[in-house]
Coordinates of N, CA and C in Angstrom, one line a residue:
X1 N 134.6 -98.4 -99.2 CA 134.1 -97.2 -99.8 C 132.9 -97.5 -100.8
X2 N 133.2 -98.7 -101.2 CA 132.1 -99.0 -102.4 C 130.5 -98.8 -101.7
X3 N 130.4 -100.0 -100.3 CA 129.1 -99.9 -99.9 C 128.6 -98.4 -99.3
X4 N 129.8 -97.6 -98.9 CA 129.0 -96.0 -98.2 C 128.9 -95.3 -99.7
X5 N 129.3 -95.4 -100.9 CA 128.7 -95.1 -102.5 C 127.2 -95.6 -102.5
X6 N 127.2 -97.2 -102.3 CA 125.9 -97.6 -102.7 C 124.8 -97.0 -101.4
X7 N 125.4 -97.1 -100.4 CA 124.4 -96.4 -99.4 C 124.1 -95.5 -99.8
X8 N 124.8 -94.2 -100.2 CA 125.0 -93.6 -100.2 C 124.0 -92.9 -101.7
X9 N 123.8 -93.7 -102.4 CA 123.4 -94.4 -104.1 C 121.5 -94.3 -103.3
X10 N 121.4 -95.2 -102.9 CA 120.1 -96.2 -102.4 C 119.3 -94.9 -101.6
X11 N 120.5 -93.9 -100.4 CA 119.7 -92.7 -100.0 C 119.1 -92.2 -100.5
X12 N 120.1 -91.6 -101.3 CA 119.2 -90.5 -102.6 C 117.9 -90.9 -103.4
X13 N 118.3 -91.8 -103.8 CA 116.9 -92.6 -104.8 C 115.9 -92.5 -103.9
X14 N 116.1 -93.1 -102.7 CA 115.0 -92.9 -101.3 C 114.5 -91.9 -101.4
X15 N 115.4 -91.1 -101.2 CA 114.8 -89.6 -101.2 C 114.1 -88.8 -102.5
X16 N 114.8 -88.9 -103.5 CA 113.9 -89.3 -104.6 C 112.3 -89.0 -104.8
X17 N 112.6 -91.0 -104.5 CA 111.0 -91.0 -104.7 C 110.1 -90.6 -103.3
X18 N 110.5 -90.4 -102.4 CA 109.7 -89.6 -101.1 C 109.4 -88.9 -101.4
X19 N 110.4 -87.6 -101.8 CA 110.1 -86.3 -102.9 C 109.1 -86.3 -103.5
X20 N 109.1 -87.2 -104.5 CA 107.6 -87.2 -105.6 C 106.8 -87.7 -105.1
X21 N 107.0 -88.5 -103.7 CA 105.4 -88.9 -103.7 C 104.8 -87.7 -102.4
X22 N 105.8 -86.7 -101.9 CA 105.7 -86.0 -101.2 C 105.0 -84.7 -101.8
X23 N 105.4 -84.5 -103.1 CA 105.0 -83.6 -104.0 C 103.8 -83.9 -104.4
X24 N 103.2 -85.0 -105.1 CA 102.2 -85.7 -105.4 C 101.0 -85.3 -104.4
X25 N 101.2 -86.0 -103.1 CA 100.6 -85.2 -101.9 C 100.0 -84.4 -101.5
X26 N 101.5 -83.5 -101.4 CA 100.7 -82.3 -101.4 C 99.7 -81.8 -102.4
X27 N 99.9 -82.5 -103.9 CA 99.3 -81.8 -105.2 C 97.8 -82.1 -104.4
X28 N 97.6 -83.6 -104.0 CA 96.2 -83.4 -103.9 C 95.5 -83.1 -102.8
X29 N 96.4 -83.2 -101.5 CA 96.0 -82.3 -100.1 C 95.7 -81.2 -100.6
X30 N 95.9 -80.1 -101.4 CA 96.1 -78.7 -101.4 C 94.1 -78.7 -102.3
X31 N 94.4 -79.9 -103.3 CA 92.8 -79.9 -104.0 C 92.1 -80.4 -103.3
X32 N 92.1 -81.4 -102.2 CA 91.0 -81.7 -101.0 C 91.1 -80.6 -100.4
X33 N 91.9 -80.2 -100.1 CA 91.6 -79.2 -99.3 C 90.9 -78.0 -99.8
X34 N 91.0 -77.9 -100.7 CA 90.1 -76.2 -101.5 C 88.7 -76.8 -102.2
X35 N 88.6 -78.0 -102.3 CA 87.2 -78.6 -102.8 C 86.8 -78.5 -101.6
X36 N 86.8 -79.2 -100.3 CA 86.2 -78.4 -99.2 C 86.3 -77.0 -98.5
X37 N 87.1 -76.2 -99.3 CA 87.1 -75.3 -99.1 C 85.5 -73.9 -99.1
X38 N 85.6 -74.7 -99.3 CA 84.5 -74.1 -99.4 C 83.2 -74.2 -99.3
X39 N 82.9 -74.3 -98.9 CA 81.9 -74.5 -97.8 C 80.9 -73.1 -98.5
X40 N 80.5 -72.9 -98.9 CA 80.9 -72.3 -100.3 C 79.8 -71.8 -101.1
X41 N 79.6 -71.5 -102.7 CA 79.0 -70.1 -103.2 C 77.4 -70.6 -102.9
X42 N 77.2 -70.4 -101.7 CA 75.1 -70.1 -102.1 C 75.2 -68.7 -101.1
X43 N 74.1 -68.6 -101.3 CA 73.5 -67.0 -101.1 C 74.0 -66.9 -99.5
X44 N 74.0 -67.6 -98.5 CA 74.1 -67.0 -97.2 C 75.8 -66.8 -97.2
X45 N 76.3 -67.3 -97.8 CA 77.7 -66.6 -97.7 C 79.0 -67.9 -99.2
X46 N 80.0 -66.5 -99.2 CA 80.8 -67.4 -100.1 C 81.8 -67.0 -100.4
X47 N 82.9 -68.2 -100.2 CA 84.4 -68.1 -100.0 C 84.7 -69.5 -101.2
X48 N 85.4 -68.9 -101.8 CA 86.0 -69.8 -102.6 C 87.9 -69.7 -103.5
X49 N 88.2 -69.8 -104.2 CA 89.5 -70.0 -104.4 C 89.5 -69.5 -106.1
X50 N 89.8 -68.1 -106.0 CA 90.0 -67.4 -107.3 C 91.7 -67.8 -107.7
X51 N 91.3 -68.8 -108.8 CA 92.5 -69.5 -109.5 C 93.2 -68.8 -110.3
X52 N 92.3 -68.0 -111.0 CA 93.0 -67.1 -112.0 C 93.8 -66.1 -111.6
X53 N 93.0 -65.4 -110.2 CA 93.7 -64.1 -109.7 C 94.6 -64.2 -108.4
X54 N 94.9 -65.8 -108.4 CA 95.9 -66.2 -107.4 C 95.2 -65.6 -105.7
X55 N 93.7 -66.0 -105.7 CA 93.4 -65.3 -104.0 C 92.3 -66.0 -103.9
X56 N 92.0 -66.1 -102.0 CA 90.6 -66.3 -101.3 C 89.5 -65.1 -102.3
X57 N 88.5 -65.7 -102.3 CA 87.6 -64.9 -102.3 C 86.5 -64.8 -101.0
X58 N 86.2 -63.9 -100.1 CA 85.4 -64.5 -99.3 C 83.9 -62.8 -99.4
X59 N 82.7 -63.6 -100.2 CA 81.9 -62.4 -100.5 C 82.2 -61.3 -101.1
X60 N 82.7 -61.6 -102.2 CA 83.2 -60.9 -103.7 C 84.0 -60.0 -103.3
X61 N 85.0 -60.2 -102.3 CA 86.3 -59.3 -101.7 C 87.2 -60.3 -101.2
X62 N 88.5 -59.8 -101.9 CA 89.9 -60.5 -101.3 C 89.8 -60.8 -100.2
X63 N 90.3 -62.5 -100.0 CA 90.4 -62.3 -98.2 C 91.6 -63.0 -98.2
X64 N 92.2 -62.2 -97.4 CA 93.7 -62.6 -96.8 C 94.0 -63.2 -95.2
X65 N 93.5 -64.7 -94.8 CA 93.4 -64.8 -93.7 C 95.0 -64.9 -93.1
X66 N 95.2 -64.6 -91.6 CA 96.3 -64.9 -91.2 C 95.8 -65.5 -89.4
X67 N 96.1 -66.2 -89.4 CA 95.8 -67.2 -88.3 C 96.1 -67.9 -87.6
X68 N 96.2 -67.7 -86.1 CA 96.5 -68.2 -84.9 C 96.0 -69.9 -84.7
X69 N 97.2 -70.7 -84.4 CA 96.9 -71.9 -84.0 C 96.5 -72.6 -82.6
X70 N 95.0 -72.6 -82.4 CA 94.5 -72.7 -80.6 C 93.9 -73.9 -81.5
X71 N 94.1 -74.9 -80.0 CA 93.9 -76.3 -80.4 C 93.1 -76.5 -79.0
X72 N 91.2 -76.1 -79.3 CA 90.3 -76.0 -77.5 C 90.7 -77.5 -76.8
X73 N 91.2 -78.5 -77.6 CA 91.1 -79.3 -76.7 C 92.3 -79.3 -75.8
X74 N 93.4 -78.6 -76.0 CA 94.2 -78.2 -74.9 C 94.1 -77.1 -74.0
X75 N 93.1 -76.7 -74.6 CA 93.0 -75.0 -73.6 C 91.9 -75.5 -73.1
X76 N 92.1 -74.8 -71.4 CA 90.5 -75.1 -70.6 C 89.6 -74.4 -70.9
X77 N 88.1 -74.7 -71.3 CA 87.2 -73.8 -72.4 C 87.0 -72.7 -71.4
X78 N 87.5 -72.3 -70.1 CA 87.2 -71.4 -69.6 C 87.8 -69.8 -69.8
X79 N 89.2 -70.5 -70.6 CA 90.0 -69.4 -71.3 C 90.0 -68.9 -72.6
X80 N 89.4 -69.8 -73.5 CA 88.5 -69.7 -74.9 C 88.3 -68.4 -75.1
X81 N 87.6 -67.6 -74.5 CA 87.3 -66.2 -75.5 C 88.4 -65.3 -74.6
X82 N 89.2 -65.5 -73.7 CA 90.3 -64.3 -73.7 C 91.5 -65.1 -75.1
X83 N 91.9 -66.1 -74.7 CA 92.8 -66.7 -75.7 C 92.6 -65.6 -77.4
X84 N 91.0 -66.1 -77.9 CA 90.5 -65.6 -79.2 C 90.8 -63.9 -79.2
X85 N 90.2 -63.8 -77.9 CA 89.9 -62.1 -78.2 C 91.9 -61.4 -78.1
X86 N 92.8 -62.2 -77.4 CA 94.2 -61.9 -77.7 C 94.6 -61.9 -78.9
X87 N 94.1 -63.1 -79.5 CA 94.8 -63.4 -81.1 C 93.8 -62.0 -82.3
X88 N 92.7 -62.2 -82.0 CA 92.3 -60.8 -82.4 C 92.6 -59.2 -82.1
X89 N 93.1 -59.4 -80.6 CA 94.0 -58.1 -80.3 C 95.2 -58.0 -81.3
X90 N 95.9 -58.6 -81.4 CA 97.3 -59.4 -82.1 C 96.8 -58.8 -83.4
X91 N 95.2 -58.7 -84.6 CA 95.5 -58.7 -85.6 C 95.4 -59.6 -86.6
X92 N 95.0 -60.8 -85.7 CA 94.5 -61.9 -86.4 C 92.8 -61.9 -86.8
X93 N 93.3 -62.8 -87.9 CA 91.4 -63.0 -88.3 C 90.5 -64.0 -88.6
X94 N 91.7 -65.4 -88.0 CA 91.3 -66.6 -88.4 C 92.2 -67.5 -87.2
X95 N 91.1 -68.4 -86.9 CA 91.6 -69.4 -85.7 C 91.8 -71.0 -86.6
X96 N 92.9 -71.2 -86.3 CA 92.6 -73.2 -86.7 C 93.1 -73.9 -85.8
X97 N 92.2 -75.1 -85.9 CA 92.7 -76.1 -84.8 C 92.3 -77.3 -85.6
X98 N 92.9 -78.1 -84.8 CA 92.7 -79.7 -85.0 C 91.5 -80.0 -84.6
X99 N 91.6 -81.2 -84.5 CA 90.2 -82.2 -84.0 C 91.0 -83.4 -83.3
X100 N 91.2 -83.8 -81.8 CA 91.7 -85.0 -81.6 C 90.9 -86.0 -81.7
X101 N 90.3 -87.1 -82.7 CA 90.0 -88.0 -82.3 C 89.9 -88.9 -81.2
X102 N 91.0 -89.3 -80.7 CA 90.8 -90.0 -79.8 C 90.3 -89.6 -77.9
X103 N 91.1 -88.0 -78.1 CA 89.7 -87.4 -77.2 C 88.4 -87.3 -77.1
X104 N 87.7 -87.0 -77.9 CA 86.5 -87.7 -78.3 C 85.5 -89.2 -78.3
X105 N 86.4 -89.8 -78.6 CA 86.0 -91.1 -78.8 C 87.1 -91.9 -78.5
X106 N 87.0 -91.9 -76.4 CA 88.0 -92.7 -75.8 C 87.8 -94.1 -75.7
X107 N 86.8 -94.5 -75.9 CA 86.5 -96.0 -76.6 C 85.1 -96.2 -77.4
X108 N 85.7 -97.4 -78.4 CA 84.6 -97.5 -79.4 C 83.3 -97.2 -79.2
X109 N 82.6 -96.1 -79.8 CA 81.1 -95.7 -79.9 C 80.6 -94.8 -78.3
X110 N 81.8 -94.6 -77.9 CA 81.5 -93.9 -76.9 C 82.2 -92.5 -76.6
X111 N 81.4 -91.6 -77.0 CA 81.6 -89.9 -77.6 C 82.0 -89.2 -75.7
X112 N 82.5 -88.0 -76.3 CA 82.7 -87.2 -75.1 C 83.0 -85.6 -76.0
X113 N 81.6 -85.1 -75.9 CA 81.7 -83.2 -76.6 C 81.8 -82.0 -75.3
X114 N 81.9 -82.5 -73.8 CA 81.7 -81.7 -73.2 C 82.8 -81.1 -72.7
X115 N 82.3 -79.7 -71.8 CA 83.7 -78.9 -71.5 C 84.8 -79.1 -72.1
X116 N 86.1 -79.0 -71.9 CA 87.2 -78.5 -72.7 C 87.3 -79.3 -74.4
X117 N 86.1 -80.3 -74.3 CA 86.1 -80.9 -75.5 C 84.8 -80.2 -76.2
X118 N 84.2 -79.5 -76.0 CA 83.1 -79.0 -76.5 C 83.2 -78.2 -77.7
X119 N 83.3 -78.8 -78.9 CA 84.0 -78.4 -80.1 C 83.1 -77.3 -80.6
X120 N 82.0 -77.4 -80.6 CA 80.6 -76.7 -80.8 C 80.8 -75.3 -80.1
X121 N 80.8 -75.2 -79.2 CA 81.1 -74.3 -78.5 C 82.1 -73.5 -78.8
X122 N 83.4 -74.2 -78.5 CA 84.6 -73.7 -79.5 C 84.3 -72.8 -80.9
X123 N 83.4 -73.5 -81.5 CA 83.2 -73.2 -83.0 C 82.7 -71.7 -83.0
X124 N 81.1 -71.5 -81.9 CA 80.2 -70.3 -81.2 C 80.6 -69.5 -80.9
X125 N 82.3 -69.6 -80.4 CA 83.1 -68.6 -79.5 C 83.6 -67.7 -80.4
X126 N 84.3 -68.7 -81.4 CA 85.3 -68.2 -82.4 C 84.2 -67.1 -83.3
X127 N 83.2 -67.7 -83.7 CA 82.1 -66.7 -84.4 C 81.6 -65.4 -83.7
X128 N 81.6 -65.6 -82.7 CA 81.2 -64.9 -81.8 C 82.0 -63.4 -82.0
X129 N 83.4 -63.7 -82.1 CA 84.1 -62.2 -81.9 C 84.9 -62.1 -83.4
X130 N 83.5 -62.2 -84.5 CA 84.1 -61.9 -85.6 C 85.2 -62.7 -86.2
X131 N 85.8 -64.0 -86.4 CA 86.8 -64.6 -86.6 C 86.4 -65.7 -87.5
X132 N 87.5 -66.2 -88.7 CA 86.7 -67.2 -89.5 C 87.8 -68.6 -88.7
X133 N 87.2 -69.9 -89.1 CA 88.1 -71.0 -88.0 C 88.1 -71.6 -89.6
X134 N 89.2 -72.3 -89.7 CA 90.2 -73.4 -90.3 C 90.2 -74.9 -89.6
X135 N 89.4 -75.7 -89.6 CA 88.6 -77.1 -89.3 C 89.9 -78.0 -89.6
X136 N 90.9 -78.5 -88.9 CA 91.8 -79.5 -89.1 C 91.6 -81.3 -88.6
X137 N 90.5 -81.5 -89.5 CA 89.9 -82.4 -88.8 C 90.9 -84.1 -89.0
X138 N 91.3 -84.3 -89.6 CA 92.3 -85.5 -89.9 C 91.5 -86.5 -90.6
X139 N 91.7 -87.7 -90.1 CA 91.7 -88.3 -89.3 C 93.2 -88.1 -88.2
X140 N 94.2 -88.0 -88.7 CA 95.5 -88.1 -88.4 C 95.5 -86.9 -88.1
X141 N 96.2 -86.1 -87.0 CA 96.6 -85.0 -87.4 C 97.7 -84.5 -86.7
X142 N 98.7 -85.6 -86.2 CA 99.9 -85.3 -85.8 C 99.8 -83.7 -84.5
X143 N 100.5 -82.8 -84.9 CA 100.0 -82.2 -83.7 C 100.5 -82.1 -82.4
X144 N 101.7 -82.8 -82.4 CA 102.3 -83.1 -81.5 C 101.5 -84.1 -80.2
X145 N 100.5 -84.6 -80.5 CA 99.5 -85.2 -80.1 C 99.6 -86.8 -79.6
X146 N 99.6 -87.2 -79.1 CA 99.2 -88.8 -78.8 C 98.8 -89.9 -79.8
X147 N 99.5 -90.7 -80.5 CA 99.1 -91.2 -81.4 C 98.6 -90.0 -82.8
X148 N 99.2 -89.0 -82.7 CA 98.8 -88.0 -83.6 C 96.9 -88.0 -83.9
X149 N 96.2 -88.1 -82.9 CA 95.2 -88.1 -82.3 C 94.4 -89.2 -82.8
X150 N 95.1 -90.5 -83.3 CA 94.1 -91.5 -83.7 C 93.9 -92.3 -81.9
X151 N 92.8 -93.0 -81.7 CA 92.7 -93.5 -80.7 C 93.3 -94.9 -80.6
X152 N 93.7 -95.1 -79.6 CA 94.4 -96.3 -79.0 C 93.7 -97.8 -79.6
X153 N 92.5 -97.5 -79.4 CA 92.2 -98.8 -79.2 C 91.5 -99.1 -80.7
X154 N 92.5 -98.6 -81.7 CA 92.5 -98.9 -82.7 C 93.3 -100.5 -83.1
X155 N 94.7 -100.3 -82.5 CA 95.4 -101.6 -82.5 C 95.0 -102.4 -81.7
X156 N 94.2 -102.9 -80.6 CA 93.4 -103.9 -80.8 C 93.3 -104.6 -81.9
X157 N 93.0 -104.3 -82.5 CA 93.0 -104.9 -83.8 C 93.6 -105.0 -84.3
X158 N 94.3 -106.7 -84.4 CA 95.1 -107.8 -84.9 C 95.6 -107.1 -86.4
X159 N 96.8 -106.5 -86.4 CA 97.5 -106.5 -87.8 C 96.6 -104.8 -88.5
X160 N 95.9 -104.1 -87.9 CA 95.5 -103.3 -88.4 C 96.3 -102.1 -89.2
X161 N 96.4 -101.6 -90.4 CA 96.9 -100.7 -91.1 C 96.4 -99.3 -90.6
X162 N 97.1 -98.7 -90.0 CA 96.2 -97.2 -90.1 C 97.0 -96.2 -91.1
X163 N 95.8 -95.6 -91.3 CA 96.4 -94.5 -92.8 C 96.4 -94.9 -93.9
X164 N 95.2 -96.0 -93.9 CA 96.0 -97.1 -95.4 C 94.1 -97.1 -95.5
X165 N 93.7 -98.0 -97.0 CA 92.2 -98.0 -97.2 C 91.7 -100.1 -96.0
X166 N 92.9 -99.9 -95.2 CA 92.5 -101.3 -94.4 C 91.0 -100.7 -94.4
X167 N 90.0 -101.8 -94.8 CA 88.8 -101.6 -94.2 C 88.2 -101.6 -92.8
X168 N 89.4 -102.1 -92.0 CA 89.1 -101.9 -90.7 C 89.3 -100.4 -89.7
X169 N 90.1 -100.0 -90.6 CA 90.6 -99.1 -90.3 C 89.9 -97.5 -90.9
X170 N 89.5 -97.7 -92.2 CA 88.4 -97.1 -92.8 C 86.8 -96.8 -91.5
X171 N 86.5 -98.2 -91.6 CA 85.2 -98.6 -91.1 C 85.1 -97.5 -89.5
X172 N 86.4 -97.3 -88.9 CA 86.2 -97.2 -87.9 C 86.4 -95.2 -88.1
X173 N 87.0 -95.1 -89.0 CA 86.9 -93.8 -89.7 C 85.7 -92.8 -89.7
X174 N 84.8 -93.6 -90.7 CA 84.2 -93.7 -91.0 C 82.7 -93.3 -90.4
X175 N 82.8 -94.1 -88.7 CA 81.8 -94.4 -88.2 C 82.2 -92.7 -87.5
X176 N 83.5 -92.4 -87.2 CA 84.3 -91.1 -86.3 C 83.4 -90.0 -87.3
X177 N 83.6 -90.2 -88.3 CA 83.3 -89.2 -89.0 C 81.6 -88.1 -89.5
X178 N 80.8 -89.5 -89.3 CA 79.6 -89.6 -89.0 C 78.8 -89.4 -87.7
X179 N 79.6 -88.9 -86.9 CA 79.1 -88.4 -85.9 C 79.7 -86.7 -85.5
X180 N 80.8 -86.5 -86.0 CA 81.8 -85.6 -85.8 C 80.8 -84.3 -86.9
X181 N 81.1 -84.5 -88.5 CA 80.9 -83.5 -89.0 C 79.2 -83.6 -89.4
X182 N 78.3 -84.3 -88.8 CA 77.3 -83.2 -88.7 C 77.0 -82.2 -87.6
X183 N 77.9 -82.8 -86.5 CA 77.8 -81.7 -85.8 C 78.0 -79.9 -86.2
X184 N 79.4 -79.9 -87.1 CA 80.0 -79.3 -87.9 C 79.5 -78.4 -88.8
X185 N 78.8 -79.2 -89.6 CA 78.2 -78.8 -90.7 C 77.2 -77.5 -90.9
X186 N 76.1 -77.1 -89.5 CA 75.3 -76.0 -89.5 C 76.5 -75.1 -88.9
X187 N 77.8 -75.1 -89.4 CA 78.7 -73.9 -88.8 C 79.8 -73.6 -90.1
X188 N 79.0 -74.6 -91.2 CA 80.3 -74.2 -92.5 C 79.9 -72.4 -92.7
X189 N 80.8 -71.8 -93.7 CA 80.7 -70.7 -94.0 C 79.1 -70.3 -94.6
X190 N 78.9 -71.4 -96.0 CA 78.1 -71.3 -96.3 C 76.7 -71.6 -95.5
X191 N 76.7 -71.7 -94.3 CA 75.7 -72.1 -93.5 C 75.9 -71.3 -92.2
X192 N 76.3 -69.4 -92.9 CA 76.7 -68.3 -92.1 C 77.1 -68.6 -91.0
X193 N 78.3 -69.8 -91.2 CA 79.2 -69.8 -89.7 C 80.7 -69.2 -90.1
X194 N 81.4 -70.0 -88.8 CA 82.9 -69.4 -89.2 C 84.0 -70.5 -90.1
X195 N 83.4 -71.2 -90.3 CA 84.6 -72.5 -91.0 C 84.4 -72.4 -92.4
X196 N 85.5 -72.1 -92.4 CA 85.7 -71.1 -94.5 C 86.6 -72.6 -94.8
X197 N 87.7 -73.4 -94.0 CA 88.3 -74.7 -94.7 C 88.3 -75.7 -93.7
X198 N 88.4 -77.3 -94.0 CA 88.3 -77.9 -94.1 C 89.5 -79.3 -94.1
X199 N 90.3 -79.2 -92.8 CA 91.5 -80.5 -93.9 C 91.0 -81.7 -93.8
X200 N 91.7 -82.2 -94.7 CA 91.5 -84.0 -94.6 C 92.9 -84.4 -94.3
X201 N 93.0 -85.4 -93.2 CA 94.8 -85.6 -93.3 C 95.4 -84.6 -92.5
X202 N 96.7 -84.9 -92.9 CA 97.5 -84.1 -92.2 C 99.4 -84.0 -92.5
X203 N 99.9 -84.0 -93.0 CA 101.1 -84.4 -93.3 C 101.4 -86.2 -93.9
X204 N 100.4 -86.0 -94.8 CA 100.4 -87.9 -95.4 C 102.0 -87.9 -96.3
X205 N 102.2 -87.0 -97.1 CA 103.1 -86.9 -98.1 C 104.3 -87.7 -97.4
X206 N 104.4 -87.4 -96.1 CA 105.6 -87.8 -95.4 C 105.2 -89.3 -94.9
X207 N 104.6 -89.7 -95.0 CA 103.8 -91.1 -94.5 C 104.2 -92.0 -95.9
X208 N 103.1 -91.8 -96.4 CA 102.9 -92.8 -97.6 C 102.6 -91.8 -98.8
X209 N 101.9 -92.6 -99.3 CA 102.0 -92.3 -101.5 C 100.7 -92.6 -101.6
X210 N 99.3 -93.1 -101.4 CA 98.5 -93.7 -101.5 C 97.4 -92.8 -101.8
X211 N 96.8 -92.3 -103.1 CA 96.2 -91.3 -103.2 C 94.8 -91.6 -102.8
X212 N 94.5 -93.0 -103.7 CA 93.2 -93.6 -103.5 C 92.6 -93.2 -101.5
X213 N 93.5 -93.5 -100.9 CA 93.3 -93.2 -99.2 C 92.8 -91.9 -99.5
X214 N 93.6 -90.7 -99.3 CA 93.1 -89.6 -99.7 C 92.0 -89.3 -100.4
X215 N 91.8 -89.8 -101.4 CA 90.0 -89.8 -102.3 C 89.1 -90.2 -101.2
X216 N 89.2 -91.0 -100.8 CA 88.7 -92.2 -100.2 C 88.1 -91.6 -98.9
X217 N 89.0 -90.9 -97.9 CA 88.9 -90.0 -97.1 C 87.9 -88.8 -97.5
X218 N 88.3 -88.2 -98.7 CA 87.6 -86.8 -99.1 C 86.2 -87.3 -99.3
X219 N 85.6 -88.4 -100.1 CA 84.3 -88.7 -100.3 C 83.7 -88.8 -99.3
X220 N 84.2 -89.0 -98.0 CA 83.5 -89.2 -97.0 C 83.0 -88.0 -96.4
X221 N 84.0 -87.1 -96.0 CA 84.1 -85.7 -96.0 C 82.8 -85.1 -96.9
X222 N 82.9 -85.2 -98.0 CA 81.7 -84.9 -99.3 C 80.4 -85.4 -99.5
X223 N 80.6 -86.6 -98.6 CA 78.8 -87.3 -98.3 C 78.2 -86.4 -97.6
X224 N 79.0 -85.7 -96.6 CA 78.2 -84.9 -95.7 C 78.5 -83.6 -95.5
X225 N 79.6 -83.3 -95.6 CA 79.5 -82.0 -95.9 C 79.4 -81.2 -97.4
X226 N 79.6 -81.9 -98.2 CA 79.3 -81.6 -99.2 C 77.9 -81.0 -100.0
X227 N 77.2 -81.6 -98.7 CA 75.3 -80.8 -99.1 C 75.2 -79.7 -99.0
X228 N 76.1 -78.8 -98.2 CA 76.3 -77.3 -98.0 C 76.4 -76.7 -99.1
X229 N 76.4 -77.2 -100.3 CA 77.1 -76.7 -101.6 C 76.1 -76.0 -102.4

């Protein structure tokens, strides 16, 4: 009885501190996330996060998005605007999806944006029939996805940390990212497109505690998209 106590002892504490670093987490997912949120107040358009009055703002009017989850890299882009124009039949007014890395970049330095991966397009569609998109770009983004869409031939590499500031693992981030959101970028809100947010990550809280990663992530995110500002 003593050791199913101390197991029993050692769970909780576990759980515990998962808790707070799960809470922690979220505290600063929810701030990365609304610092890119916005994409944000210059003259061609602006959506931002009224703290005081507990709401979106998007063009000095409440906006209440409610939003269907289409992820184009599973749908054949040939069904793309019936898919959208249902979820807007439905009542909806906001599309989000992920981003799979490793569909994109099925081996080092070698891109693939076409057909059912044609994220750009995806982006044109969604604008197209009036609809704002929700950018789930990760790196990680679980998703029920393959490697939660980091690419394979990341472990290649001897002893590599993913999710963590490994610089190898950074570097290679890094390089995904630099090709990814400028594509992106002439489609933020503020650059009268449809992408009002922005994630970084994706369920870290349950991973690890490592906030610095998270920073670390967002700056990157903020080199380049952050000129929209």
């Amino acid at each position: 009885f003593g050791l199913i106590f101390s197991w029993a002892d050692n769970l909780k504490a576990s759980l515990q501190f998962r808790n707070r670093c799960f809470l922690k987490m979220c505290f600063i997912f929810v701030n990365v996330l609304l610092a890119l949120v916005a994409v944000s107040q210059v003259e061609s358009g602006e959506f931002y996060v009224d703290w005081k009055n507990d709401r979106f703002v998007m063009d000095d009017e409440t906006f209440q998005y409610v939003s269907a989850g289409m992820h184009y890299f599973r749908i054949p882009h040939q069904y793309w605007e019936q898919r959208i124009n249902a979820a807007k039949s439905a009542g909806l007014n906001t599309i989000q999806t992920y981003v799979a890395w490793n569909a994109h970049e099925p081996e080092p330095g070698v891109y693939n944006f076409e057909g059912d991966l044609d994220i750009v397009e995806f982006i044109k569609t969604v604008q197209a029939h009036d609809m704002a998109l929700i950018l789930r770009v990760g790196p990680y983004i679980c998703g029920e996805w393959n490697f939660g869409g980091l690419p394979p031939w990341l472990l290649g590499t001897p002893g590599i940390q993913i999710r963590t500031q490994d610089s190898r693992f950074m570097k290679a981030v890094n390089s995904w990212l630099n090709v990814l959101l400028p594509m992106i970028e002439p489609y933020l809100y503020a650059n009268d497109g449809p992408i009002i947010m922005v994630q970084v990550e994706n369920e870290y809280g349950s991973f690890g505690c490592d906030h610095d990663y998270i920073k670390a992530l967002y700056k990157m995110f903020y080199e380049i998209l952050g000129k929209a500002y």
